[in-house]
Amino acid sequence: MAGRKPQRRRREFGTTRKLPSGRWQARYIGPDGQRYTAPETFETKSDAQDWLNLTRADIERDVWRDPDVGAVNFEKYALRWKEERGLAPTTLDRYDGLLRLHILPTFGGKDLDEITPPSVRTWRAERLKATGATTVAKSYRLLKAILQTAVDDDLLRSNPCRIKGAGKEEADERPTATIEQVFDLADAMGPRWRLMVLLGAFASLRPEELAELRRRSVDLDECSLRVTQASPELTNGRRVTGDPKTRAGKRTVYLPDFMLPELRRHLQWFAEKEVDGLLFIGEKGAPFRRSTFGRKWRKARTKVGMPENFRFYDLRHTGNTLAADTGAKLKDLMVRAGQSSERAQLIYQHSTAKHQQKLAQGINAEVRQQLREAAAEGKPAAEA
């Protein structure tokens, strides 16, 4: 009977060696033919060999990845990520600010694979102490999006942003102006900017939409405005003219009748005279600037006694609330405010010009009623 052939001992994967410190180092040849060293040393030779065995198993299961692949500077990667997205100028401006002020000071000098879940948790906790929760949520979402792309690019095994709910914004309820306060603010802003305040409230127009209104946007016969473009102002002062914020932003906004004298007066006194002239310009004939308008707004807000956190944009809340109080359908309200969302598209309701005119008349009646009540109580009432 022939003797059994001796089995060859399986060759050990990688090599181990004892360092002068007494600890053990593990090295191996990767599937790409390059030599790699374990990122840590081990207390015993057995521990080093166990690590090599696990690495060999990863290679055999085809889940091995270059341990140095994540050694990419986060700041360079984030800036390239931003450039490759094809972002709108306003979004690009917002991301620039979040990166510069809140993310890069902590992670800009690190490699992608040096950003760990504990470091993200520490960063978020420190940011919450330094700034508002809404800003921190925006910053966290941006960081998570960048790092998720790094995962998709096989630069990271997993996303270190794992804090449940950290990207959710839970902003405080915004303050709302009463009808009397809207008129008081309009008076305090002065004749040139009075109409802008009234349109911000009773037409629910965004500041960037107001900035691009022109004479041709106004239809005095129908008492309406046609919104086709917007000019948001970036942090560097440059305005970028383009489509409104949402797909529903291009719309006709029907105004309550009490706005008609305001429109006529403004067109006669303050708007540029050309057919395509801007509706709102500064005292020196230039398009209004956020900085200049902001100073006037803060003074008017203080004069009226509004809280310091009341923004011009908050006037939309007044207008949207008034519109909702008329009993209008959700679709009508969305059209008036220029809002668009997938959820809203599931509601099969159609908004017509007749609906929009009816909505404007409902606001007109509500405003006149409240002004009459204020006058009956002896309070000064604006022109009705």
Coordinates of C-alpha atoms in Angstrom, one line a residue:
M1 CA 0.0 0.0 0.0
A2 CA 1.5 3.2 -1.2
G3 CA 2.3 5.7 1.5
R4 CA 0.1 8.9 1.7
K5 CA 1.7 12.0 0.2
P6 CA 2.6 14.6 2.8
Q7 CA 0.4 17.7 2.4
R8 CA 2.2 20.9 1.6
R9 CA 1.8 23.4 4.3
R10 CA -0.1 26.5 3.1
R11 CA 2.3 29.3 2.7
E12 CA 1.6 32.1 5.3
F13 CA 0.3 35.3 3.9
G14 CA 2.5 38.3 4.5
T15 CA 5.4 38.7 6.9
T16 CA 5.8 39.7 10.5
R17 CA 8.8 41.1 12.3
K18 CA 9.7 42.2 15.7
L19 CA 10.5 45.9 16.1
P20 CA 13.2 47.3 18.5
S21 CA 10.3 48.5 20.7
G22 CA 9.3 44.9 21.2
R23 CA 6.0 45.2 19.2
W24 CA 5.3 43.3 16.0
Q25 CA 4.8 44.7 12.5
A26 CA 2.8 43.1 9.8
R27 CA 3.4 43.6 6.0
Y28 CA 1.9 42.1 2.9
I29 CA 1.8 42.4 -0.9
G30 CA -1.6 43.6 -2.1
P31 CA -3.5 42.5 -5.2
D32 CA -2.1 45.5 -7.0
G33 CA 1.5 44.3 -6.4
Q34 CA 2.3 47.0 -3.9
R35 CA 3.7 46.3 -0.4
Y36 CA 1.5 47.5 2.5
T37 CA 2.2 47.8 6.2
A38 CA -0.5 47.4 8.8
P39 CA -1.6 50.8 10.1
E40 CA -0.8 49.7 13.7
T41 CA 1.7 47.5 15.5
F42 CA 0.8 44.5 17.6
E43 CA 1.7 43.2 21.0
T44 CA 2.4 39.6 19.9
K45 CA 3.4 37.8 16.7
S46 CA 0.1 35.9 16.9
D47 CA -1.9 39.2 16.9
A48 CA 0.0 40.4 13.8
Q49 CA -0.6 37.1 12.0
D50 CA -4.3 37.2 12.8
W51 CA -4.5 40.7 11.3
L52 CA -2.8 39.3 8.1
N53 CA -5.2 36.4 7.9
L54 CA -8.2 38.8 8.0
T55 CA -6.6 40.9 5.3
R56 CA -6.0 37.8 3.2
A57 CA -9.7 36.9 3.6
D58 CA -10.7 40.4 2.4
I59 CA -8.6 39.9 -0.7
E60 CA -10.0 36.5 -1.4
R61 CA -13.6 37.8 -1.0
D62 CA -12.7 40.7 -3.3
V63 CA -13.6 43.3 -0.6
W64 CA -10.1 44.5 -0.1
R65 CA -9.4 48.1 -0.7
D66 CA -6.2 50.1 -0.8
P67 CA -5.7 51.4 2.8
D68 CA -4.1 54.6 1.4
V69 CA -7.0 55.4 -1.0
G70 CA -8.7 57.7 1.5
A71 CA -5.5 59.7 2.0
V72 CA -7.1 62.6 0.0
N73 CA -7.2 66.1 1.5
F74 CA -10.7 66.9 2.5
E75 CA -10.6 70.6 1.5
K76 CA -9.4 69.8 -2.0
Y77 CA -12.0 67.1 -2.4
A78 CA -14.8 69.3 -1.1
L79 CA -13.9 72.1 -3.5
R80 CA -13.8 69.8 -6.4
W81 CA -17.1 68.2 -5.3
K82 CA -18.7 71.7 -5.3
E83 CA -17.4 72.5 -8.7
E84 CA -18.6 69.3 -10.3
R85 CA -22.2 69.6 -9.0
G86 CA -23.3 72.3 -11.5
L87 CA -24.9 74.3 -8.6
A88 CA -27.0 77.4 -9.0
P89 CA -25.2 80.6 -8.0
T90 CA -27.2 81.0 -4.9
T91 CA -26.6 77.4 -3.8
L92 CA -22.9 77.8 -4.6
D93 CA -22.8 81.0 -2.5
R94 CA -24.5 79.2 0.4
Y95 CA -22.2 76.2 0.3
D96 CA -19.1 78.5 0.1
G97 CA -20.2 80.2 3.3
L98 CA -20.9 76.9 5.1
L99 CA -17.6 75.4 4.1
R100 CA -15.6 78.5 4.9
L101 CA -17.1 79.3 8.3
H102 CA -18.2 76.0 9.7
I103 CA -16.6 72.9 8.0
L104 CA -13.1 73.7 6.7
P105 CA -11.8 75.2 9.9
T106 CA -12.1 71.7 11.5
F107 CA -11.7 69.3 8.6
G108 CA -9.9 71.2 5.9
G109 CA -6.5 70.0 6.9
K110 CA -7.5 66.3 7.3
D111 CA -7.5 63.5 4.8
L112 CA -10.9 61.8 4.1
D113 CA -10.0 58.7 6.0
E114 CA -9.0 60.7 9.1
I115 CA -12.6 62.0 9.5
T116 CA -14.2 59.5 12.0
P117 CA -17.7 59.3 13.6
P118 CA -16.3 60.6 16.9
S119 CA -14.6 63.6 15.2
V120 CA -17.9 64.4 13.5
R121 CA -19.8 64.2 16.8
T122 CA -17.2 66.5 18.5
W123 CA -17.4 69.0 15.6
R124 CA -21.2 69.1 15.7
A125 CA -21.3 69.6 19.5
E126 CA -18.8 72.5 19.3
R127 CA -20.7 74.1 16.4
L128 CA -24.0 74.0 18.4
K129 CA -22.3 76.0 21.1
A130 CA -21.0 78.6 18.7
T131 CA -23.9 79.2 16.3
G132 CA -27.6 78.4 15.6
A133 CA -29.0 74.9 15.3
T134 CA -30.3 75.6 11.8
T135 CA -26.9 76.6 10.5
V136 CA -25.4 73.5 12.1
A137 CA -28.0 71.3 10.5
K138 CA -27.2 72.8 7.1
S139 CA -23.5 72.3 7.6
Y140 CA -24.0 68.7 8.7
R141 CA -26.0 67.9 5.6
L142 CA -23.4 69.4 3.4
L143 CA -20.6 67.5 5.1
K144 CA -22.6 64.3 4.9
A145 CA -23.3 64.8 1.2
I146 CA -19.6 65.4 0.4
L147 CA -18.5 62.3 2.4
Q148 CA -21.2 60.2 0.8
T149 CA -19.8 61.0 -2.6
A150 CA -16.4 59.9 -1.2
V151 CA -18.0 56.5 -0.3
D152 CA -19.5 56.3 -3.8
D153 CA -16.0 57.0 -5.2
D154 CA -14.6 54.1 -3.1
L155 CA -12.4 56.4 -1.1
L156 CA -14.2 55.6 2.2
R157 CA -15.7 52.3 3.4
S158 CA -18.6 54.1 5.1
N159 CA -19.9 57.6 5.8
P160 CA -18.7 58.9 9.2
C161 CA -21.7 61.2 9.5
R162 CA -24.1 58.8 11.4
I163 CA -25.8 61.1 13.9
K164 CA -29.5 60.4 13.6
G165 CA -31.6 63.6 12.9
A166 CA -28.5 65.8 12.8
G167 CA -29.3 67.2 9.4
K168 CA -32.9 68.0 10.2
E169 CA -33.8 71.7 10.7
E170 CA -36.1 72.5 13.5
A171 CA -36.2 76.3 13.2
D172 CA -38.2 78.3 15.7
E173 CA -41.5 79.6 14.5
R174 CA -41.0 82.7 12.5
P175 CA -42.6 86.0 13.8
T176 CA -45.6 87.2 11.9
A177 CA -46.7 90.8 11.3
T178 CA -50.3 91.9 11.7
I179 CA -51.9 93.9 9.0
E180 CA -51.5 97.1 11.0
Q181 CA -47.8 96.3 11.5
V182 CA -47.4 95.8 7.7
F183 CA -48.8 99.2 7.0
D184 CA -46.7 100.8 9.8
L185 CA -43.6 99.2 8.3
A186 CA -44.5 100.5 4.9
D187 CA -44.9 104.0 6.3
A188 CA -41.7 103.8 8.2
M189 CA -39.8 102.7 5.1
G190 CA -40.9 105.8 3.2
P191 CA -42.7 106.4 -0.1
R192 CA -40.0 104.9 -2.3
W193 CA -40.0 101.5 -0.6
R194 CA -43.6 101.4 0.6
L195 CA -44.9 99.3 -2.3
M196 CA -42.1 96.8 -1.8
V197 CA -43.2 96.1 1.8
L198 CA -46.9 95.8 0.8
L199 CA -46.1 93.4 -2.1
G200 CA -43.8 91.4 0.2
A201 CA -46.8 90.9 2.5
F202 CA -50.0 91.0 0.4
A203 CA -48.6 89.4 -2.7
S204 CA -46.2 86.9 -0.9
L205 CA -43.3 87.9 -3.2
R206 CA -39.8 86.9 -2.4
P207 CA -37.1 89.7 -2.1
E208 CA -35.3 88.3 -5.2
E209 CA -38.6 88.4 -7.2
L210 CA -39.3 92.0 -6.2
A211 CA -35.8 93.0 -7.3
E212 CA -36.5 91.9 -10.9
L213 CA -40.0 93.3 -11.3
R214 CA -40.3 95.7 -14.2
R215 CA -42.9 98.0 -15.6
R216 CA -44.0 95.3 -18.1
S217 CA -44.6 93.0 -15.1
V218 CA -47.5 95.2 -14.0
D219 CA -51.1 94.9 -15.4
L220 CA -53.1 97.8 -14.0
D221 CA -56.3 96.6 -15.7
E222 CA -56.2 93.2 -13.9
C223 CA -54.4 94.6 -10.8
S224 CA -51.8 91.8 -11.2
L225 CA -48.1 91.2 -11.5
R226 CA -46.3 88.7 -13.7
V227 CA -43.3 87.1 -12.1
T228 CA -40.9 85.6 -14.7
Q229 CA -37.4 86.1 -13.2
A230 CA -35.6 86.7 -10.0
S231 CA -32.4 88.5 -9.0
P232 CA -31.0 87.1 -5.8
E233 CA -28.0 89.0 -4.3
L234 CA -24.9 87.0 -3.4
T235 CA -22.8 87.7 -0.4
N236 CA -20.3 89.5 -2.5
G237 CA -23.0 92.0 -3.6
R238 CA -23.4 90.6 -7.1
R239 CA -26.9 89.9 -8.4
V240 CA -27.6 86.8 -10.5
T241 CA -30.6 87.1 -12.7
G242 CA -32.4 83.9 -13.7
D243 CA -35.4 81.8 -13.2
P244 CA -37.3 82.1 -9.9
K245 CA -36.5 79.8 -6.9
T246 CA -38.9 77.0 -7.8
R247 CA -40.5 75.6 -11.0
A248 CA -43.8 77.2 -9.8
G249 CA -42.1 80.6 -9.4
K250 CA -43.1 81.9 -12.8
R251 CA -46.7 83.0 -12.1
T252 CA -49.3 85.7 -12.2
V253 CA -50.1 87.2 -8.8
Y254 CA -53.4 88.9 -8.6
L255 CA -53.4 91.7 -6.1
P256 CA -56.2 92.9 -3.7
D257 CA -57.9 96.1 -5.0
F258 CA -56.6 98.3 -2.3
M259 CA -53.1 97.9 -3.9
L260 CA -54.1 99.5 -7.2
P261 CA -53.6 103.2 -6.0
E262 CA -50.2 102.1 -4.5
L263 CA -49.1 100.6 -7.9
R264 CA -50.2 103.7 -9.9
R265 CA -48.4 106.0 -7.4
H266 CA -45.2 104.0 -7.5
L267 CA -45.1 103.7 -11.3
Q268 CA -45.6 107.5 -11.6
W269 CA -43.1 108.5 -8.9
F270 CA -40.4 105.9 -8.5
A271 CA -40.1 103.2 -11.2
E272 CA -37.8 103.5 -14.2
K273 CA -39.6 105.2 -17.1
E274 CA -38.6 102.7 -19.8
V275 CA -41.1 99.9 -20.6
D276 CA -38.5 97.4 -19.4
G277 CA -37.5 99.6 -16.5
L278 CA -37.1 98.2 -13.0
L279 CA -40.0 98.8 -10.6
F280 CA -37.7 99.3 -7.6
I281 CA -34.5 101.4 -7.8
G282 CA -32.6 103.4 -5.2
E283 CA -32.5 107.1 -4.7
K284 CA -29.6 107.5 -7.1
G285 CA -31.2 105.4 -9.8
A286 CA -29.3 102.1 -9.2
P287 CA -30.9 98.8 -8.4
F288 CA -31.5 98.5 -4.7
R289 CA -28.9 96.7 -2.6
R290 CA -29.5 94.4 0.3
S291 CA -27.0 96.4 2.5
T292 CA -28.7 99.7 1.9
F293 CA -32.2 98.4 2.1
G294 CA -31.2 96.4 5.2
R295 CA -30.2 99.5 7.1
K296 CA -33.5 101.2 6.3
W297 CA -35.4 98.0 7.2
R298 CA -33.7 97.7 10.6
K299 CA -34.6 101.3 11.4
A300 CA -38.2 100.9 10.3
R301 CA -38.5 97.6 12.3
T302 CA -37.2 99.3 15.4
K303 CA -39.6 102.3 14.9
V304 CA -42.6 100.0 14.6
G305 CA -41.5 97.9 17.6
M306 CA -41.0 94.6 15.7
P307 CA -38.6 92.0 17.1
E308 CA -35.0 92.1 15.9
N309 CA -35.3 88.7 14.3
F310 CA -38.2 89.8 12.1
R311 CA -36.9 89.7 8.5
F312 CA -38.3 91.2 5.4
Y313 CA -38.8 87.6 4.1
D314 CA -41.2 87.0 7.1
L315 CA -43.7 89.3 5.4
R316 CA -44.5 86.3 3.2
H317 CA -45.8 84.5 6.3
T318 CA -48.4 87.3 6.7
G319 CA -49.5 87.0 3.1
N320 CA -49.6 83.3 3.1
T321 CA -51.7 83.2 6.3
L322 CA -54.1 85.7 4.9
A323 CA -54.5 83.7 1.7
A324 CA -55.1 80.5 3.7
D325 CA -57.7 82.3 5.8
T326 CA -59.8 82.9 2.7
G327 CA -60.5 79.2 2.5
A328 CA -58.5 78.8 -0.8
K329 CA -57.5 75.3 -2.0
L330 CA -53.9 74.2 -1.3
K331 CA -53.1 74.3 -5.0
D332 CA -54.3 77.9 -5.2
L333 CA -52.1 78.8 -2.2
M334 CA -49.1 77.1 -3.8
V335 CA -49.5 78.9 -7.1
R336 CA -49.9 82.3 -5.4
A337 CA -46.7 81.8 -3.3
G338 CA -44.7 80.2 -6.1
Q339 CA -44.2 77.0 -4.2
S340 CA -43.5 73.6 -5.8
S341 CA -43.0 70.1 -4.3
E342 CA -43.5 66.5 -5.2
R343 CA -46.0 66.1 -2.4
A344 CA -48.1 69.0 -3.7
Q345 CA -48.2 67.5 -7.1
L346 CA -50.1 64.5 -5.7
I347 CA -53.0 66.8 -5.0
Y348 CA -55.0 66.9 -8.2
Q349 CA -56.4 70.4 -8.0
H350 CA -56.2 73.1 -10.6
S351 CA -55.7 76.8 -10.0
T352 CA -57.2 79.1 -12.6
A353 CA -57.1 82.9 -13.1
K354 CA -60.6 83.0 -11.6
H355 CA -59.5 81.3 -8.5
Q356 CA -56.5 83.6 -8.1
Q357 CA -58.7 86.7 -8.6
K358 CA -61.1 85.4 -6.0
L359 CA -58.2 84.8 -3.6
A360 CA -57.0 88.4 -4.0
Q361 CA -60.4 89.8 -3.4
G362 CA -60.6 87.7 -0.2
I363 CA -57.4 89.3 1.0
N364 CA -58.8 92.7 0.0
A365 CA -61.9 92.2 2.1
E366 CA -60.0 90.9 5.1
V367 CA -57.6 93.9 5.1
R368 CA -60.3 96.5 4.7
Q369 CA -62.3 94.9 7.6
Q370 CA -59.3 94.9 10.0
L371 CA -58.5 98.5 9.0
R372 CA -62.1 99.6 9.7
E373 CA -61.9 97.8 13.1
A374 CA -58.7 99.6 13.9
A375 CA -60.2 102.9 13.0
A376 CA -63.2 102.2 15.1
E377 CA -60.9 101.7 18.1
G378 CA -59.3 105.0 17.5
K379 CA -56.1 103.7 16.0
P380 CA -54.6 105.5 13.0
A381 CA -55.6 103.5 9.9
A382 CA -53.7 103.5 6.6
E383 CA -55.4 104.6 3.4
A384 CA -58.2 102.1 2.5

